Amino acid sequence: MAKKIYSTYPMVKYLRKEALPTALCPGCGGGTVLNAFANAIDGLKIDPKDLVVVSGIGCSAWIASPYFLADTLHTTHGRAIAFATGVKVGLPDKKVVVISGDGDLASIGGNHLLHAARRNIDITVILVNNFIYGMTGGQVAPTTPFGAKTTTSPYRNIEHPLQISETVAAAGASYVARWTTAHVYQLIESIKKALQVKGFSLVEVISQCPVQFGRRNRMKEPAEMLRWFLKNSVPVSRARNMSPEELEGKFVIGEFVNRERPEFTTELNKLIDEVQEHFGLKEE
């Protein structure tokens, strides 16, 4: 017999009640991201029937599937954007959203991320960056801060992290923003903007993982990580006047790009029409 969930939370209408409570660890930022996404959908009055939400593998992949009440695809590791590309080409009228983590989207799925931005295909990616491979034991990731400790870098990480938002902006995305889970209202507004952009949009969310990352880096409590985010966040306008040395260990937040570029599915359908007309195949 299915359990009944009673709640005064206004966004519960967007959640699969039968999947609650979530399996996310206590203090995980995934719940904040789910809340922000639901608030953005609600604020824009988007019918969930017009959405397809895609995720890959990892803790953050659980945000959409099984918890968000819409058509969802829970796909193979690193391939969420590839699946989302196929959905958008086949169903161009749908709003296609990818929600997954840094390990899934920026490590094993990094090429898909870059080329989707280059193509400027009209999908929205919410990339949850918690600096670590959380589900598989807390291993070092391409996003792990320099000097941080993980299970596979127990003394310290000697690699500098991939700057995801800056890289995706350089690859050609129409909209790119980065916020932390301590900047909830700004995050909601950026997700709204991303959903309305015609082209590839990325919202990177710096998120806490107290269980795998925090406790190995002297931040056992979620609130400690949130204070760390706030203390080290630098607006993008200010960061432009700072040196790389000054930006070491900082989180540059805000909008990186918001521009118009030709969109992939629009150009693809134009090409199909041109070819059909050239060969006399276009239906009257």
PDB file of C-alpha atoms in Angstrom:
ATOM      1  CA  MET A   1       0.000   0.000   0.000  1.00  0.00           C
ATOM      2  CA  ALA A   2       1.448   3.375  -1.063  1.00  0.00           C
ATOM      3  CA  LYS A   3       2.253   5.745   1.780  1.00  0.00           C
ATOM      4  CA  LYS A   4       0.466   9.094   1.874  1.00  0.00           C
ATOM      5  CA  ILE A   5       2.519  12.272   2.126  1.00  0.00           C
ATOM      6  CA  TYR A   6       0.878  15.289   3.711  1.00  0.00           C
ATOM      7  CA  SER A   7       2.722  18.573   3.360  1.00  0.00           C
ATOM      8  CA  THR A   8       2.153  22.309   3.431  1.00  0.00           C
ATOM      9  CA  TYR A   9       5.187  22.769   1.162  1.00  0.00           C
ATOM     10  CA  PRO A  10       3.747  24.572  -1.897  1.00  0.00           C
ATOM     11  CA  MET A  11       6.095  22.861  -4.382  1.00  0.00           C
ATOM     12  CA  VAL A  12       5.026  19.346  -3.367  1.00  0.00           C
ATOM     13  CA  LYS A  13       2.692  19.336  -6.386  1.00  0.00           C
ATOM     14  CA  TYR A  14       5.811  18.998  -8.575  1.00  0.00           C
ATOM     15  CA  LEU A  15       7.191  15.995  -6.684  1.00  0.00           C
ATOM     16  CA  ARG A  16       6.544  12.273  -6.874  1.00  0.00           C
ATOM     17  CA  LYS A  17       5.053  11.753  -3.428  1.00  0.00           C
ATOM     18  CA  GLU A  18       5.524   7.994  -3.618  1.00  0.00           C
ATOM     19  CA  ALA A  19       9.317   8.541  -3.805  1.00  0.00           C
ATOM     20  CA  LEU A  20       9.489  10.701  -0.665  1.00  0.00           C
ATOM     21  CA  PRO A  21      11.305  11.119   1.626  1.00  0.00           C
ATOM     22  CA  THR A  22      14.423  11.458  -0.488  1.00  0.00           C
ATOM     23  CA  ALA A  23      17.415   9.168  -0.224  1.00  0.00           C
ATOM     24  CA  LEU A  24      19.791  12.153  -0.213  1.00  0.00           C
ATOM     25  CA  CYS A  25      22.238  12.345   2.695  1.00  0.00           C
ATOM     26  CA  PRO A  26      21.430  14.728   5.559  1.00  0.00           C
ATOM     27  CA  GLY A  27      22.715  18.183   4.643  1.00  0.00           C
ATOM     28  CA  CYS A  28      23.096  17.429   0.928  1.00  0.00           C
ATOM     29  CA  GLY A  29      22.555  20.420  -1.352  1.00  0.00           C
ATOM     30  CA  GLY A  30      20.480  18.329  -3.750  1.00  0.00           C
ATOM     31  CA  GLY A  31      17.268  19.233  -1.945  1.00  0.00           C
ATOM     32  CA  THR A  32      18.021  22.932  -2.384  1.00  0.00           C
ATOM     33  CA  VAL A  33      18.556  22.422  -6.114  1.00  0.00           C
ATOM     34  CA  LEU A  34      15.295  20.467  -6.411  1.00  0.00           C
ATOM     35  CA  ASN A  35      13.478  23.237  -4.543  1.00  0.00           C
ATOM     36  CA  ALA A  36      15.008  25.947  -6.755  1.00  0.00           C
ATOM     37  CA  PHE A  37      14.093  24.065  -9.937  1.00  0.00           C
ATOM     38  CA  ALA A  38      10.503  23.502  -8.784  1.00  0.00           C
ATOM     39  CA  ASN A  39      10.189  27.181  -7.855  1.00  0.00           C
ATOM     40  CA  ALA A  40      11.497  28.227 -11.274  1.00  0.00           C
ATOM     41  CA  ILE A  41       9.015  25.947 -13.070  1.00  0.00           C
ATOM     42  CA  ASP A  42       6.226  27.263 -10.865  1.00  0.00           C
ATOM     43  CA  GLY A  43       7.237  30.894 -11.377  1.00  0.00           C
ATOM     44  CA  LEU A  44       7.229  30.506 -15.170  1.00  0.00           C
ATOM     45  CA  LYS A  45       3.946  28.549 -15.104  1.00  0.00           C
ATOM     46  CA  ILE A  46       5.503  25.766 -17.165  1.00  0.00           C
ATOM     47  CA  ASP A  47       3.289  22.702 -17.427  1.00  0.00           C
ATOM     48  CA  PRO A  48       5.373  19.674 -16.353  1.00  0.00           C
ATOM     49  CA  LYS A  49       3.756  17.820 -19.274  1.00  0.00           C
ATOM     50  CA  ASP A  50       5.818  20.074 -21.551  1.00  0.00           C
ATOM     51  CA  LEU A  51       9.058  19.055 -19.821  1.00  0.00           C
ATOM     52  CA  VAL A  52      11.496  16.213 -20.341  1.00  0.00           C
ATOM     53  CA  VAL A  53      14.086  16.040 -17.546  1.00  0.00           C
ATOM     54  CA  VAL A  54      17.212  13.968 -18.118  1.00  0.00           C
ATOM     55  CA  SER A  55      19.818  12.803 -15.607  1.00  0.00           C
ATOM     56  CA  GLY A  56      22.879  10.586 -15.632  1.00  0.00           C
ATOM     57  CA  ILE A  57      24.477   8.660 -12.777  1.00  0.00           C
ATOM     58  CA  GLY A  58      25.469   9.970  -9.358  1.00  0.00           C
ATOM     59  CA  CYS A  59      23.966  11.615  -6.296  1.00  0.00           C
ATOM     60  CA  SER A  60      22.796  14.695  -8.198  1.00  0.00           C
ATOM     61  CA  ALA A  61      21.178  12.561 -10.896  1.00  0.00           C
ATOM     62  CA  TRP A  62      18.605  11.584  -8.253  1.00  0.00           C
ATOM     63  CA  ILE A  63      17.314  15.155  -8.047  1.00  0.00           C
ATOM     64  CA  ALA A  64      15.218  14.755 -11.185  1.00  0.00           C
ATOM     65  CA  SER A  65      14.698  11.023 -11.143  1.00  0.00           C
ATOM     66  CA  PRO A  66      12.827   9.808  -9.178  1.00  0.00           C
ATOM     67  CA  TYR A  67      11.694  12.964  -7.374  1.00  0.00           C
ATOM     68  CA  PHE A  68      10.439  15.440 -10.008  1.00  0.00           C
ATOM     69  CA  LEU A  69       6.956  14.746 -11.364  1.00  0.00           C
ATOM     70  CA  ALA A  70       7.511  14.922 -15.115  1.00  0.00           C
ATOM     71  CA  ASP A  71       8.737  12.707 -17.930  1.00  0.00           C
ATOM     72  CA  THR A  72      12.258  11.763 -16.851  1.00  0.00           C
ATOM     73  CA  LEU A  73      15.106   9.795 -18.378  1.00  0.00           C
ATOM     74  CA  HIS A  74      17.648   8.297 -15.948  1.00  0.00           C
ATOM     75  CA  THR A  75      20.458   7.491 -18.353  1.00  0.00           C
ATOM     76  CA  THR A  76      23.932   5.955 -18.449  1.00  0.00           C
ATOM     77  CA  HIS A  77      26.963   7.546 -16.809  1.00  0.00           C
ATOM     78  CA  GLY A  78      28.166  10.660 -18.613  1.00  0.00           C
ATOM     79  CA  ARG A  79      25.595  10.433 -21.398  1.00  0.00           C
ATOM     80  CA  ALA A  80      22.736  12.594 -20.090  1.00  0.00           C
ATOM     81  CA  ILE A  81      23.409  15.422 -22.559  1.00  0.00           C
ATOM     82  CA  ALA A  82      23.642  12.967 -25.456  1.00  0.00           C
ATOM     83  CA  PHE A  83      20.211  11.567 -24.569  1.00  0.00           C
ATOM     84  CA  ALA A  84      18.850  15.097 -24.089  1.00  0.00           C
ATOM     85  CA  THR A  85      20.151  16.088 -27.524  1.00  0.00           C
ATOM     86  CA  GLY A  86      18.219  13.212 -29.090  1.00  0.00           C
ATOM     87  CA  VAL A  87      15.058  14.188 -27.204  1.00  0.00           C
ATOM     88  CA  LYS A  88      15.332  17.824 -28.320  1.00  0.00           C
ATOM     89  CA  VAL A  89      15.912  16.943 -31.976  1.00  0.00           C
ATOM     90  CA  GLY A  90      12.994  14.480 -31.940  1.00  0.00           C
ATOM     91  CA  LEU A  91      10.651  16.644 -29.840  1.00  0.00           C
ATOM     92  CA  PRO A  92      11.735  20.241 -30.498  1.00  0.00           C
ATOM     93  CA  ASP A  93       8.630  21.721 -28.836  1.00  0.00           C
ATOM     94  CA  LYS A  94       9.500  20.197 -25.457  1.00  0.00           C
ATOM     95  CA  LYS A  95      11.560  21.986 -22.818  1.00  0.00           C
ATOM     96  CA  VAL A  96      14.475  19.636 -22.237  1.00  0.00           C
ATOM     97  CA  VAL A  97      16.398  19.957 -18.975  1.00  0.00           C
ATOM     98  CA  VAL A  98      19.425  18.019 -17.740  1.00  0.00           C
ATOM     99  CA  ILE A  99      20.088  17.846 -13.984  1.00  0.00           C
ATOM    100  CA  SER A 100      23.179  15.930 -12.904  1.00  0.00           C
ATOM    101  CA  GLY A 101      26.509  16.281 -11.137  1.00  0.00           C
ATOM    102  CA  ASP A 102      30.008  17.464 -11.979  1.00  0.00           C
ATOM    103  CA  GLY A 103      31.430  13.947 -12.194  1.00  0.00           C
ATOM    104  CA  ASP A 104      28.701  12.875 -14.605  1.00  0.00           C
ATOM    105  CA  LEU A 105      28.512  15.998 -16.784  1.00  0.00           C
ATOM    106  CA  ALA A 106      31.972  17.573 -16.625  1.00  0.00           C
ATOM    107  CA  SER A 107      34.217  14.527 -16.231  1.00  0.00           C
ATOM    108  CA  ILE A 108      33.067  11.413 -18.088  1.00  0.00           C
ATOM    109  CA  GLY A 109      30.467  13.512 -19.934  1.00  0.00           C
ATOM    110  CA  GLY A 110      32.723  16.502 -20.528  1.00  0.00           C
ATOM    111  CA  ASN A 111      32.875  16.164 -24.312  1.00  0.00           C
ATOM    112  CA  HIS A 112      29.084  16.062 -24.568  1.00  0.00           C
ATOM    113  CA  LEU A 113      28.889  19.219 -22.425  1.00  0.00           C
ATOM    114  CA  LEU A 114      31.372  21.133 -24.579  1.00  0.00           C
ATOM    115  CA  HIS A 115      29.895  20.123 -27.918  1.00  0.00           C
ATOM    116  CA  ALA A 116      26.297  20.755 -26.860  1.00  0.00           C
ATOM    117  CA  ALA A 117      27.406  24.274 -25.923  1.00  0.00           C
ATOM    118  CA  ARG A 118      29.276  24.622 -29.221  1.00  0.00           C
ATOM    119  CA  ARG A 119      26.230  23.474 -31.195  1.00  0.00           C
ATOM    120  CA  ASN A 120      24.047  25.751 -29.051  1.00  0.00           C
ATOM    121  CA  ILE A 121      21.253  23.208 -28.854  1.00  0.00           C
ATOM    122  CA  ASP A 122      18.220  24.427 -26.924  1.00  0.00           C
ATOM    123  CA  ILE A 123      18.558  22.468 -23.698  1.00  0.00           C
ATOM    124  CA  THR A 124      19.053  23.704 -20.136  1.00  0.00           C
ATOM    125  CA  VAL A 125      21.723  22.033 -18.004  1.00  0.00           C
ATOM    126  CA  ILE A 126      21.698  22.399 -14.220  1.00  0.00           C
ATOM    127  CA  LEU A 127      25.099  21.087 -13.190  1.00  0.00           C
ATOM    128  CA  VAL A 128      25.493  20.402  -9.464  1.00  0.00           C
ATOM    129  CA  ASN A 129      29.153  20.789  -8.535  1.00  0.00           C
ATOM    130  CA  ASN A 130      30.064  19.299  -5.145  1.00  0.00           C
ATOM    131  CA  PHE A 131      33.769  18.876  -5.983  1.00  0.00           C
ATOM    132  CA  ILE A 132      33.819  15.111  -5.568  1.00  0.00           C
ATOM    133  CA  TYR A 133      32.577  11.687  -6.662  1.00  0.00           C
ATOM    134  CA  GLY A 134      30.095  11.407  -3.820  1.00  0.00           C
ATOM    135  CA  MET A 135      28.175   8.221  -4.608  1.00  0.00           C
ATOM    136  CA  THR A 136      31.217   6.029  -5.226  1.00  0.00           C
ATOM    137  CA  GLY A 137      33.199   6.862  -2.102  1.00  0.00           C
ATOM    138  CA  GLY A 138      34.516  10.411  -2.214  1.00  0.00           C
ATOM    139  CA  GLN A 139      37.232  10.173  -4.864  1.00  0.00           C
ATOM    140  CA  VAL A 140      39.043  13.175  -6.318  1.00  0.00           C
ATOM    141  CA  ALA A 141      37.276  14.744  -9.310  1.00  0.00           C
ATOM    142  CA  PRO A 142      38.255  17.238 -12.038  1.00  0.00           C
ATOM    143  CA  THR A 143      36.412  19.844  -9.952  1.00  0.00           C
ATOM    144  CA  THR A 144      38.106  19.134  -6.603  1.00  0.00           C
ATOM    145  CA  PRO A 145      39.717  22.332  -5.271  1.00  0.00           C
ATOM    146  CA  PHE A 146      43.506  22.551  -5.203  1.00  0.00           C
ATOM    147  CA  GLY A 147      44.765  21.363  -1.831  1.00  0.00           C
ATOM    148  CA  ALA A 148      41.538  19.587  -0.812  1.00  0.00           C
ATOM    149  CA  LYS A 149      41.553  16.072   0.625  1.00  0.00           C
ATOM    150  CA  THR A 150      39.593  13.130  -0.769  1.00  0.00           C
ATOM    151  CA  THR A 151      39.772   9.344  -0.441  1.00  0.00           C
ATOM    152  CA  THR A 152      42.125   9.192  -3.432  1.00  0.00           C
ATOM    153  CA  SER A 153      44.071  12.340  -2.541  1.00  0.00           C
ATOM    154  CA  PRO A 154      44.363  11.812   1.232  1.00  0.00           C
ATOM    155  CA  TYR A 155      47.261  14.222   1.672  1.00  0.00           C
ATOM    156  CA  ARG A 156      46.000  16.935  -0.697  1.00  0.00           C
ATOM    157  CA  ASN A 157      44.888  17.424  -4.293  1.00  0.00           C
ATOM    158  CA  ILE A 158      47.749  18.742  -6.430  1.00  0.00           C
ATOM    159  CA  GLU A 159      45.592  19.442  -9.524  1.00  0.00           C
ATOM    160  CA  HIS A 160      43.760  22.674 -10.246  1.00  0.00           C
ATOM    161  CA  PRO A 161      40.019  22.265 -10.841  1.00  0.00           C
ATOM    162  CA  LEU A 162      38.222  22.632 -14.131  1.00  0.00           C
ATOM    163  CA  GLN A 163      36.407  25.970 -14.293  1.00  0.00           C
ATOM    164  CA  ILE A 164      33.138  24.673 -15.712  1.00  0.00           C
ATOM    165  CA  SER A 165      31.168  27.865 -16.314  1.00  0.00           C
ATOM    166  CA  GLU A 166      34.079  29.701 -17.916  1.00  0.00           C
ATOM    167  CA  THR A 167      34.801  26.710 -20.172  1.00  0.00           C
ATOM    168  CA  VAL A 168      31.187  26.304 -21.300  1.00  0.00           C
ATOM    169  CA  ALA A 169      30.886  30.045 -21.952  1.00  0.00           C
ATOM    170  CA  ALA A 170      34.011  29.901 -24.123  1.00  0.00           C
ATOM    171  CA  ALA A 171      32.572  26.891 -25.990  1.00  0.00           C
ATOM    172  CA  GLY A 172      29.640  28.992 -27.219  1.00  0.00           C
ATOM    173  CA  ALA A 173      26.658  28.615 -24.875  1.00  0.00           C
ATOM    174  CA  SER A 174      23.925  31.248 -25.051  1.00  0.00           C
ATOM    175  CA  TYR A 175      23.547  31.548 -21.285  1.00  0.00           C
ATOM    176  CA  VAL A 176      25.883  30.605 -18.433  1.00  0.00           C
ATOM    177  CA  ALA A 177      25.566  31.386 -14.726  1.00  0.00           C
ATOM    178  CA  ARG A 178      27.063  30.073 -11.508  1.00  0.00           C
ATOM    179  CA  TRP A 179      25.619  30.282  -7.997  1.00  0.00           C
ATOM    180  CA  THR A 180      25.978  28.364  -4.752  1.00  0.00           C
ATOM    181  CA  THR A 181      23.313  26.704  -2.647  1.00  0.00           C
ATOM    182  CA  ALA A 182      23.724  29.668  -0.279  1.00  0.00           C
ATOM    183  CA  HIS A 183      22.386  31.988  -3.033  1.00  0.00           C
ATOM    184  CA  VAL A 184      18.945  30.423  -3.454  1.00  0.00           C
ATOM    185  CA  TYR A 185      16.974  33.395  -4.786  1.00  0.00           C
ATOM    186  CA  GLN A 186      19.625  34.249  -7.360  1.00  0.00           C
ATOM    187  CA  LEU A 187      19.741  30.581  -8.341  1.00  0.00           C
ATOM    188  CA  ILE A 188      15.980  30.469  -8.932  1.00  0.00           C
ATOM    189  CA  GLU A 189      16.133  33.587 -11.112  1.00  0.00           C
ATOM    190  CA  SER A 190      19.002  32.178 -13.189  1.00  0.00           C
ATOM    191  CA  ILE A 191      17.158  28.898 -13.747  1.00  0.00           C
ATOM    192  CA  LYS A 192      14.166  30.940 -14.945  1.00  0.00           C
ATOM    193  CA  LYS A 193      16.371  32.836 -17.383  1.00  0.00           C
ATOM    194  CA  ALA A 194      18.032  29.637 -18.583  1.00  0.00           C
ATOM    195  CA  LEU A 195      14.660  28.014 -19.279  1.00  0.00           C
ATOM    196  CA  GLN A 196      13.624  30.979 -21.434  1.00  0.00           C
ATOM    197  CA  VAL A 197      16.817  31.245 -23.487  1.00  0.00           C
ATOM    198  CA  LYS A 198      16.710  29.957 -27.065  1.00  0.00           C
ATOM    199  CA  GLY A 199      19.959  28.017 -27.124  1.00  0.00           C
ATOM    200  CA  PHE A 200      22.212  26.081 -24.791  1.00  0.00           C
ATOM    201  CA  SER A 201      22.077  27.271 -21.193  1.00  0.00           C
ATOM    202  CA  LEU A 202      24.096  26.175 -18.178  1.00  0.00           C
ATOM    203  CA  VAL A 203      23.451  26.935 -14.534  1.00  0.00           C
ATOM    204  CA  GLU A 204      26.288  25.621 -12.406  1.00  0.00           C
ATOM    205  CA  VAL A 205      25.392  25.159  -8.742  1.00  0.00           C
ATOM    206  CA  ILE A 206      28.206  24.940  -6.207  1.00  0.00           C
ATOM    207  CA  SER A 207      26.704  22.532  -3.675  1.00  0.00           C
ATOM    208  CA  GLN A 208      27.679  21.093  -0.316  1.00  0.00           C
ATOM    209  CA  CYS A 209      28.535  17.450   0.286  1.00  0.00           C
ATOM    210  CA  PRO A 210      29.250  17.295   4.030  1.00  0.00           C
ATOM    211  CA  VAL A 211      29.426  13.490   4.093  1.00  0.00           C
ATOM    212  CA  GLN A 212      32.131  12.879   1.494  1.00  0.00           C
ATOM    213  CA  PHE A 213      33.832  16.255   0.991  1.00  0.00           C
ATOM    214  CA  GLY A 214      33.104  18.328   4.072  1.00  0.00           C
ATOM    215  CA  ARG A 215      34.217  15.911   6.756  1.00  0.00           C
ATOM    216  CA  ARG A 216      37.562  15.360   5.042  1.00  0.00           C
ATOM    217  CA  ASN A 217      38.133  19.100   4.818  1.00  0.00           C
ATOM    218  CA  ARG A 218      37.231  20.263   8.335  1.00  0.00           C
ATOM    219  CA  MET A 219      33.629  21.109   7.473  1.00  0.00           C
ATOM    220  CA  LYS A 220      31.541  18.302   8.947  1.00  0.00           C
ATOM    221  CA  GLU A 221      28.354  20.349   9.230  1.00  0.00           C
ATOM    222  CA  PRO A 222      26.390  21.558   6.172  1.00  0.00           C
ATOM    223  CA  ALA A 223      26.208  25.076   7.653  1.00  0.00           C
ATOM    224  CA  GLU A 224      30.003  25.218   7.731  1.00  0.00           C
ATOM    225  CA  MET A 225      30.130  24.569   3.998  1.00  0.00           C
ATOM    226  CA  LEU A 226      27.453  27.198   3.333  1.00  0.00           C
ATOM    227  CA  ARG A 227      29.453  29.751   5.328  1.00  0.00           C
ATOM    228  CA  TRP A 228      32.529  28.731   3.311  1.00  0.00           C
ATOM    229  CA  PHE A 229      30.599  29.431   0.084  1.00  0.00           C
ATOM    230  CA  LEU A 230      29.444  32.853   1.282  1.00  0.00           C
ATOM    231  CA  LYS A 231      32.865  33.866   2.580  1.00  0.00           C
ATOM    232  CA  ASN A 232      34.638  32.938  -0.656  1.00  0.00           C
ATOM    233  CA  SER A 233      32.085  33.996  -3.284  1.00  0.00           C
ATOM    234  CA  VAL A 234      33.139  36.798  -5.616  1.00  0.00           C
ATOM    235  CA  PRO A 235      30.745  38.492  -8.105  1.00  0.00           C
ATOM    236  CA  VAL A 236      31.818  38.039 -11.705  1.00  0.00           C
ATOM    237  CA  SER A 237      32.034  41.822 -12.210  1.00  0.00           C
ATOM    238  CA  ARG A 238      34.582  42.084  -9.391  1.00  0.00           C
ATOM    239  CA  ALA A 239      36.477  38.967 -10.474  1.00  0.00           C
ATOM    240  CA  ARG A 240      37.328  40.576 -13.831  1.00  0.00           C
ATOM    241  CA  ASN A 241      39.651  42.961 -11.997  1.00  0.00           C
ATOM    242  CA  MET A 242      41.331  40.290  -9.857  1.00  0.00           C
ATOM    243  CA  SER A 243      44.485  38.320 -10.612  1.00  0.00           C
ATOM    244  CA  PRO A 244      44.559  34.505 -10.841  1.00  0.00           C
ATOM    245  CA  GLU A 245      46.408  34.463  -7.523  1.00  0.00           C
ATOM    246  CA  GLU A 246      43.671  36.536  -5.869  1.00  0.00           C
ATOM    247  CA  LEU A 247      40.983  34.233  -7.301  1.00  0.00           C
ATOM    248  CA  GLU A 248      42.627  31.049  -6.018  1.00  0.00           C
ATOM    249  CA  GLY A 249      40.109  29.252  -3.798  1.00  0.00           C
ATOM    250  CA  LYS A 250      37.274  31.674  -4.651  1.00  0.00           C
ATOM    251  CA  PHE A 251      33.871  30.960  -6.235  1.00  0.00           C
ATOM    252  CA  VAL A 252      33.095  33.390  -9.032  1.00  0.00           C
ATOM    253  CA  ILE A 253      29.304  33.812  -9.051  1.00  0.00           C
ATOM    254  CA  GLY A 254      26.791  35.503 -11.331  1.00  0.00           C
ATOM    255  CA  GLU A 255      26.062  35.525 -15.055  1.00  0.00           C
ATOM    256  CA  PHE A 256      28.970  34.882 -17.395  1.00  0.00           C
ATOM    257  CA  VAL A 257      27.155  35.223 -20.729  1.00  0.00           C
ATOM    258  CA  ASN A 258      23.636  35.988 -21.937  1.00  0.00           C
ATOM    259  CA  ARG A 259      23.640  36.292 -25.715  1.00  0.00           C
ATOM    260  CA  GLU A 260      21.825  35.324 -28.902  1.00  0.00           C
ATOM    261  CA  ARG A 261      23.321  32.769 -31.270  1.00  0.00           C
ATOM    262  CA  PRO A 262      21.810  30.522 -33.966  1.00  0.00           C
ATOM    263  CA  GLU A 263      20.221  27.487 -32.303  1.00  0.00           C
ATOM    264  CA  PHE A 264      20.958  23.939 -33.484  1.00  0.00           C
ATOM    265  CA  THR A 265      17.471  22.417 -33.891  1.00  0.00           C
ATOM    266  CA  THR A 266      16.175  25.549 -35.649  1.00  0.00           C
ATOM    267  CA  GLU A 267      19.054  25.419 -38.122  1.00  0.00           C
ATOM    268  CA  LEU A 268      18.637  21.659 -38.557  1.00  0.00           C
ATOM    269  CA  ASN A 269      14.957  21.988 -39.431  1.00  0.00           C
ATOM    270  CA  LYS A 270      15.761  24.832 -41.854  1.00  0.00           C
ATOM    271  CA  LEU A 271      18.265  22.539 -43.562  1.00  0.00           C
ATOM    272  CA  ILE A 272      15.717  19.703 -43.774  1.00  0.00           C
ATOM    273  CA  ASP A 273      13.204  22.077 -45.391  1.00  0.00           C
ATOM    274  CA  GLU A 274      15.822  23.318 -47.870  1.00  0.00           C
ATOM    275  CA  VAL A 275      16.811  19.779 -48.896  1.00  0.00           C
ATOM    276  CA  GLN A 276      13.202  18.629 -49.223  1.00  0.00           C
ATOM    277  CA  GLU A 277      12.347  21.654 -51.363  1.00  0.00           C
ATOM    278  CA  HIS A 278      15.440  21.138 -53.533  1.00  0.00           C
ATOM    279  CA  PHE A 279      14.446  17.543 -54.309  1.00  0.00           C
ATOM    280  CA  GLY A 280      10.731  18.273 -54.581  1.00  0.00           C
ATOM    281  CA  LEU A 281       9.910  16.284 -51.459  1.00  0.00           C
ATOM    282  CA  LYS A 282       8.279  19.076 -49.476  1.00  0.00           C
ATOM    283  CA  GLU A 283       4.608  18.425 -48.807  1.00  0.00           C
ATOM    284  CA  GLU A 284       2.231  21.175 -49.896  1.00  0.00           C
TER     285      GLU A 284
END
